[in-house]
Coordinates of C-alpha atoms in Angstrom, one line a residue:
Chain H
X165 CA 28.9 -26.4 -47.2
X166 CA 29.3 -23.0 -45.6
X167 CA 27.2 -21.1 -48.2
X168 CA 25.4 -17.9 -47.8
X169 CA 21.7 -18.5 -47.3
X170 CA 21.1 -16.4 -50.5
X171 CA 23.2 -18.9 -52.6
X172 CA 21.2 -21.9 -51.3
X173 CA 18.4 -20.9 -53.6
X174 CA 20.5 -21.5 -56.7
X175 CA 21.2 -25.1 -56.2
X176 CA 19.0 -27.4 -58.3
X177 CA 16.6 -29.8 -56.8
X178 CA 13.0 -30.4 -55.8
X179 CA 12.9 -27.4 -53.5
X180 CA 10.3 -25.1 -54.9
X181 CA 10.0 -21.8 -53.2
X182 CA 6.7 -21.3 -51.4
X183 CA 6.7 -17.5 -52.0
X184 CA 4.8 -16.8 -55.2
X185 CA 2.3 -14.0 -55.0
X186 CA 3.4 -12.9 -51.6
X187 CA 6.8 -11.9 -52.9
X188 CA 5.4 -10.2 -55.9
X189 CA 2.7 -8.3 -53.9
X190 CA 4.6 -5.9 -51.7
X191 CA 7.2 -5.1 -54.4
X192 CA 6.1 -1.8 -55.9
X193 CA 4.2 -0.9 -52.7
X194 CA 6.0 0.7 -49.7
X195 CA 3.9 -1.1 -47.1
X196 CA 2.9 -4.6 -46.8
X197 CA -0.7 -4.0 -47.7
X198 CA -2.6 -6.9 -49.2
X199 CA -4.8 -4.8 -51.5
X200 CA -4.3 -5.0 -55.2
X201 CA -3.4 -1.8 -56.9
X202 CA -3.4 -1.0 -60.7
X203 CA 0.3 -1.6 -60.7
X204 CA 0.2 -5.1 -59.1
X205 CA -2.1 -7.6 -60.8
X206 CA -2.8 -11.0 -59.4
X207 CA -0.9 -13.7 -61.3
X208 CA -3.5 -16.3 -60.6
X209 CA -5.4 -15.9 -63.9
X210 CA -8.3 -18.2 -64.5
X211 CA -8.1 -20.7 -61.6
X212 CA -8.7 -20.2 -57.9
X213 CA -6.2 -21.3 -55.3
X214 CA -8.2 -24.4 -54.6
X215 CA -8.0 -25.8 -58.1
X216 CA -5.2 -28.4 -58.7
X217 CA -2.3 -27.5 -61.1
X218 CA -2.5 -28.8 -64.7
X219 CA -1.1 -32.2 -65.7
X220 CA 1.4 -30.5 -68.0
X221 CA 3.0 -28.9 -64.9
X222 CA 3.4 -32.2 -63.1
X223 CA 7.3 -32.4 -63.4
X224 CA 7.9 -28.6 -63.4
X225 CA 10.7 -27.4 -61.2
X226 CA 10.7 -23.7 -60.7
X227 CA 14.2 -22.3 -60.2
X228 CA 15.0 -18.8 -59.0
X229 CA 17.0 -16.6 -61.2
X230 CA 20.7 -17.5 -61.2
X231 CA 23.0 -15.4 -59.0
X232 CA 26.7 -14.7 -59.5
X233 CA 28.3 -15.4 -56.1
X234 CA 31.1 -12.9 -56.4
X235 CA 28.8 -10.2 -57.5
X236 CA 26.4 -11.1 -54.7
X237 CA 29.2 -10.9 -52.2
X238 CA 30.3 -7.5 -53.5
X239 CA 26.8 -6.2 -53.6
X240 CA 26.0 -7.4 -50.1
X241 CA 29.1 -6.0 -48.6
X242 CA 28.4 -2.6 -50.2
X243 CA 24.9 -2.6 -48.9
X244 CA 26.1 -3.5 -45.5
X245 CA 28.5 -0.7 -45.4
X246 CA 25.9 1.8 -46.7
X247 CA 23.3 0.8 -44.2
X248 CA 25.9 0.9 -41.4
X249 CA 26.9 4.4 -42.3
X250 CA 23.3 5.6 -42.7
X251 CA 22.1 4.2 -39.3
X252 CA 25.2 5.7 -37.6
X253 CA 24.4 9.1 -39.1
X254 CA 20.8 8.8 -38.0
X255 CA 21.8 7.9 -34.5
X256 CA 24.3 10.8 -34.5
X257 CA 21.6 13.3 -35.6
X258 CA 19.1 12.0 -33.1
X259 CA 21.5 12.3 -30.3
X260 CA 22.4 15.8 -31.3
X261 CA 18.8 16.9 -31.4
X262 CA 18.2 15.4 -28.0
X263 CA 21.3 17.1 -26.6
X264 CA 20.2 20.4 -28.0
X265 CA 16.7 20.0 -26.5
X266 CA 18.1 19.1 -23.1
X267 CA 20.5 22.0 -23.1
X268 CA 17.7 24.4 -24.1
X269 CA 15.5 23.0 -21.3
X270 CA 18.2 23.3 -18.8
X271 CA 19.0 26.8 -19.9
X272 CA 15.4 27.8 -19.6
X273 CA 15.1 26.4 -16.1
X274 CA 18.5 26.4 -14.5
X275 CA 19.2 30.1 -15.2
X276 CA 20.2 32.4 -12.4
X277 CA 17.0 34.3 -12.2
X278 CA 15.0 31.1 -11.9
X279 CA 17.2 29.9 -9.0
X280 CA 16.9 33.3 -7.3
X281 CA 13.1 33.2 -7.7
X282 CA 13.1 29.6 -6.3
X283 CA 15.1 30.7 -3.3
X284 CA 12.8 33.6 -2.7
X285 CA 9.7 31.5 -2.9
X286 CA 11.2 28.9 -0.5
X287 CA 12.1 31.7 1.9
X288 CA 8.5 32.9 1.7
X289 CA 7.3 29.4 2.3
X290 CA 9.4 29.1 5.4
X291 CA 8.1 32.4 6.7
X292 CA 4.6 31.2 6.1
X293 CA 5.4 28.0 8.0
X294 CA 6.8 30.1 10.9
X295 CA 3.6 32.2 11.0
X296 CA 1.6 29.0 11.0
X297 CA 3.8 27.7 13.8
X298 CA 3.2 30.9 15.8
X299 CA -0.6 30.6 15.2
X300 CA -0.5 27.0 16.3
X301 CA 1.4 27.8 19.5
X302 CA -1.0 30.6 20.3
X303 CA -3.9 28.2 19.8
X304 CA -2.3 25.6 22.0
X305 CA -1.6 28.1 24.7
X306 CA -5.1 29.4 24.6
X307 CA -6.4 25.9 24.9
X308 CA -4.2 25.2 27.9
X309 CA -5.4 28.3 29.6
X310 CA -9.0 27.3 28.9
X311 CA -8.4 23.9 30.3
X312 CA -6.8 25.3 33.5
X313 CA -9.6 27.7 33.9
X314 CA -12.2 25.0 33.5
X315 CA -10.4 22.8 36.0
X316 CA -10.3 25.7 38.5
X317 CA -13.9 26.3 38.1
X318 CA -14.8 22.7 38.7
X319 CA -12.6 22.6 41.8
X320 CA -14.3 25.7 43.1
X321 CA -17.7 24.3 42.5
X322 CA -16.8 21.2 44.2
X323 CA -15.4 23.1 47.2
X324 CA -18.6 25.2 47.4
X325 CA -20.7 22.1 47.2
X326 CA -18.7 20.5 50.0
X327 CA -19.1 23.7 52.1
X328 CA -22.8 23.8 51.6
X329 CA -23.1 20.2 52.5
X330 CA -21.1 20.7 55.6
X331 CA -23.2 23.6 56.6
X332 CA -26.3 21.6 56.2
X333 CA -24.9 18.9 58.4
X334 CA -23.9 21.4 61.0
X335 CA -27.3 22.8 61.1
X336 CA -28.9 19.4 61.5
X337 CA -26.5 18.6 64.3
X338 CA -27.3 21.8 66.1
X339 CA -31.0 21.2 65.7
X340 CA -30.6 17.8 67.1
X341 CA -28.7 19.1 70.0
X342 CA -31.5 21.5 70.7
X343 CA -34.0 18.8 70.6
X344 CA -31.9 16.6 72.8
X345 CA -32.6 18.9 75.6
X346 CA -36.2 17.8 75.6
X347 CA -35.6 14.1 75.3
X348 CA -36.9 11.6 77.7
X349 CA -34.1 9.9 79.5
X350 CA -34.4 7.1 82.1
X351 CA -33.7 9.7 84.8
X352 CA -36.5 12.1 84.1
X353 CA -38.8 9.4 82.8
X354 CA -40.8 9.3 86.1
X355 CA -41.0 13.1 86.2
X356 CA -42.2 13.3 82.6
X357 CA -44.8 10.7 83.0
X358 CA -46.0 12.5 86.0
X359 CA -46.1 15.7 84.1
X360 CA -48.1 14.2 81.3
X361 CA -50.6 12.8 83.6
X362 CA -50.9 16.1 85.4
X363 CA -51.6 18.1 82.2
X364 CA -54.0 16.2 80.0
X365 CA -53.9 17.5 76.5
X366 CA -57.0 17.6 74.5
X367 CA -56.4 16.7 70.9
X368 CA -60.1 16.7 69.9
X369 CA -61.4 19.4 67.6
X370 CA -64.5 20.2 65.7
X371 CA -64.8 21.4 62.2
X372 CA -67.9 22.6 60.4
X373 CA -68.7 22.7 56.7
X374 CA -67.3 26.2 56.4
X375 CA -63.9 25.0 57.5
X376 CA -63.8 26.7 60.9
X377 CA -61.9 24.7 63.5
X378 CA -63.0 24.7 67.0
X379 CA -60.3 23.4 69.4
X380 CA -62.0 24.2 72.7
X381 CA -64.1 21.1 73.4
X382 CA -65.0 19.1 76.3
X383 CA -62.5 16.5 77.5
X384 CA -63.9 13.4 79.0
Chain L
X17 CA -27.4 5.5 -12.8
X18 CA -24.3 6.6 -14.8
X19 CA -23.0 9.0 -12.1
X20 CA -20.4 7.5 -9.7
X21 CA -19.3 8.8 -6.3
X22 CA -20.5 11.5 -3.9
X23 CA -19.5 14.4 -6.2
X24 CA -19.5 13.2 -9.7
X25 CA -18.8 16.7 -10.8
X26 CA -15.1 16.0 -9.9
X27 CA -14.9 13.5 -12.8
X28 CA -16.0 15.9 -15.5
X29 CA -13.4 17.2 -18.0
X30 CA -14.6 20.7 -17.6
X31 CA -14.0 20.7 -13.8
X32 CA -10.6 19.0 -14.2
X33 CA -9.4 21.4 -16.8
X34 CA -10.3 24.3 -14.6
X35 CA -7.5 23.5 -12.3
X36 CA -4.8 26.1 -12.6
X37 CA -1.9 24.6 -10.7
X38 CA 0.7 23.4 -13.1
X39 CA 3.9 22.4 -11.3
X40 CA 7.4 23.3 -12.5
X41 CA 9.2 20.4 -14.1
X42 CA 11.5 20.0 -11.1
X43 CA 8.6 18.7 -8.9
X44 CA 8.4 15.0 -9.0
X45 CA 6.5 13.8 -5.9
X46 CA 3.8 15.4 -3.8
X47 CA 2.9 13.8 -0.5
X48 CA -0.1 14.8 1.6
X49 CA -0.4 13.9 5.3
X50 CA -3.8 14.6 6.7
X51 CA -6.4 13.3 9.3
X52 CA -9.8 12.0 8.6
X53 CA -11.2 13.7 11.8
X54 CA -10.7 17.0 13.5
X55 CA -11.6 20.6 12.7
X56 CA -8.0 21.7 11.9
X57 CA -7.7 19.1 9.2
X58 CA -10.9 20.2 7.4
X59 CA -9.2 22.3 4.8
X60 CA -6.7 19.6 4.0
X61 CA -9.5 17.1 3.6
X62 CA -11.4 19.4 1.2
X63 CA -8.1 20.0 -0.7
X64 CA -7.7 16.2 -1.1
X65 CA -11.3 15.7 -2.1
X66 CA -11.7 18.6 -4.5
X67 CA -8.4 19.9 -5.7
X68 CA -6.1 17.0 -6.0
X69 CA -8.0 15.5 -9.1
X70 CA -7.5 18.8 -10.8
X71 CA -3.8 18.9 -10.0
X72 CA -3.2 15.3 -11.1
X73 CA -5.0 16.1 -14.4
X74 CA -2.8 19.0 -15.1
X75 CA 0.4 17.2 -13.9
X76 CA 0.1 13.5 -15.0
X77 CA 3.8 12.8 -14.4
X78 CA 3.8 14.0 -10.8
X79 CA 3.3 11.2 -8.2
X80 CA 0.8 12.1 -5.5
X81 CA 0.6 10.1 -2.3
X82 CA -1.9 10.5 0.5
X83 CA -1.2 9.4 4.1
X84 CA -4.1 9.4 6.5
X85 CA -4.0 9.6 10.3
X86 CA -0.2 9.3 10.6
X87 CA 0.6 12.7 12.1
X88 CA -1.3 14.9 14.5
X89 CA -1.2 17.9 12.2
X90 CA -1.7 18.0 8.4
X91 CA 1.0 19.1 6.0
X92 CA 2.2 18.8 2.4
X93 CA 5.6 17.8 1.2
X94 CA 7.1 18.2 -2.2
X95 CA 10.1 16.3 -3.4
X96 CA 12.1 18.1 -6.2
X97 CA 14.5 16.4 -8.6
X98 CA 17.5 18.0 -7.0
X99 CA 16.8 16.2 -3.7
X100 CA 15.2 19.3 -2.1
X101 CA 12.1 18.8 0.0
X102 CA 9.6 21.5 0.5
X103 CA 7.3 21.4 3.6
X104 CA 4.0 23.2 3.6
X105 CA 2.0 23.4 6.8
X106 CA -1.7 23.4 6.1
X107 CA -3.2 23.2 9.5
X108 CA -6.2 25.5 9.9
X109 CA -6.2 26.6 6.3
X110 CA -9.1 26.4 3.8
X111 CA -8.5 24.4 0.6
X112 CA -8.6 27.6 -1.5
X113 CA -5.7 29.0 0.6
X114 CA -3.8 25.8 0.2
X115 CA -4.1 25.8 -3.6
X116 CA -3.1 29.5 -3.7
X117 CA -0.1 28.8 -1.6
X118 CA 1.0 25.9 -3.6
X119 CA 0.5 27.7 -6.9
X120 CA 2.6 30.6 -5.6
X121 CA 5.6 28.6 -4.5
X122 CA 5.8 25.7 -7.0
X123 CA 3.4 26.5 -9.8
X124 CA 4.3 27.8 -13.3
X125 CA 3.5 31.4 -13.6
X126 CA 0.9 32.6 -16.1
X127 CA 3.5 34.1 -18.4
X128 CA 5.4 30.8 -18.5
X129 CA 2.3 28.9 -19.4
X130 CA 1.4 31.3 -22.1
X131 CA 4.9 31.1 -23.5
X132 CA 4.8 27.4 -23.6
X133 CA 1.4 27.5 -25.3
X134 CA 2.9 29.9 -28.0
X135 CA 5.8 27.5 -28.5
X136 CA 3.5 24.6 -29.0
X137 CA 1.4 26.5 -31.5
X138 CA 4.5 27.5 -33.5
X139 CA 5.3 23.8 -34.2
X140 CA 2.2 23.3 -36.3
X141 CA 1.0 25.6 -39.1
X142 CA -2.7 26.1 -39.0
X143 CA -3.0 26.7 -42.7
X144 CA -1.8 23.3 -43.9
X145 CA -4.1 20.4 -44.8
X146 CA -3.6 16.8 -43.8
X147 CA -4.7 14.0 -41.4
X148 CA -6.8 15.2 -38.5
X149 CA -4.1 14.1 -36.1
X150 CA -1.7 16.7 -37.2
X151 CA -3.7 19.4 -39.1
X152 CA -6.9 21.2 -38.6
X153 CA -8.5 20.3 -41.9
X154 CA -8.1 17.5 -44.4
X155 CA -9.6 18.8 -47.6
X156 CA -10.7 22.2 -49.0
X157 CA -14.2 20.9 -49.2
X158 CA -14.6 21.1 -45.4
X159 CA -14.5 24.9 -45.5
X160 CA -17.6 26.9 -45.9
X161 CA -17.8 28.9 -49.1
X162 CA -15.7 26.4 -51.0
X163 CA -16.8 23.8 -53.5
X164 CA -18.5 21.0 -51.6
X165 CA -17.2 17.5 -51.5
X166 CA -18.2 15.7 -54.7
X167 CA -18.9 12.6 -52.6
X168 CA -22.0 14.4 -51.3
X169 CA -22.9 16.9 -53.9
X170 CA -22.0 16.0 -57.5
X171 CA -19.9 18.6 -59.3
X172 CA -21.5 20.5 -62.2
X173 CA -20.7 18.9 -65.4
X174 CA -18.6 21.8 -66.7
X175 CA -16.0 21.0 -63.9
X176 CA -15.9 17.3 -64.6
X177 CA -13.0 15.8 -66.5
X178 CA -15.1 13.5 -68.7
X179 CA -17.3 16.4 -69.9
X180 CA -14.3 18.5 -70.6
X181 CA -12.6 15.7 -72.5
X182 CA -15.7 15.0 -74.5
X183 CA -15.9 18.7 -75.4
X184 CA -12.3 18.7 -76.5
X185 CA -12.8 15.6 -78.6
X186 CA -15.9 17.0 -80.2
X187 CA -14.1 20.3 -81.1

């Protein structure tokens, strides 16, 4: 039948309740601590939990105390309403406290002076950024100038090198031209040979231990 | 060795509590963009290495994100809860200058910090006794000059209840 779970305990039958000392324990105690206090005494008595129950208790059926259904209904309903009201009140107070805290925080932070201060600081920050920007541009400009200067220098050096090189080459060419005048060509070959034969050159020389060179020797 | 990292000093509580940048409650996110190489980013690197642990210790609810080598110049960006973004250019600045700048624009001033400290102190009364979590002392026996705890030093018998009761019964 559709009975309240609490009433199910009252019906007779071999349905012993498993709760014995566990239900008695946390009764006078606010928390569910398992320690025994002077108010709660263990109901075990002489035997331990592992000893079998006595033969005289073989057919014993333990029934819970009888409950009047109407009284139970009334009491449960009253308790339900009481708890409902209490929890609603608690929630109400909690919300009010939170609201007050939030308002106070907002008032402390969202006030006009605070906003003014914030704006002033942001403006200062923007100025600082602008100054930094100016510095950065200055630096970039300097670097560019430096780069250009370096490039110019390199180009100049290159140009100078090229010039020097060209000058060298020019000098060599001129020298060669000069020497070319004394070259032996097929035309003046005969004349040159004749000239050499006519003027014999003496390449012999004498040198003594002191290092004096004597070039005037006898040519044979 | 128990020390970890290049500068294990940064992990000590004393160093961390020396940080003096406490952000206003409107700052939610701090983002640092910096480069791992380059002279101009040196200050930002030092800031990230030395000062960010201090800042995070003092502001555990502020999210700090670091981005490396994403932009040519280093900067900081703060995101406030009203949607405002604050940009701070930190190129070519030392880490001290950066912390000073940040403290000036978004840090709580000293008076505010002291006021908050005073408010916090007002909540708890220093003269009450109770659990260590909420009070300074648990029992009168902890204070110098008072009767020591009978757990360590037995009370003289004149103060004990059984002696007094025996006296009373005798008389």
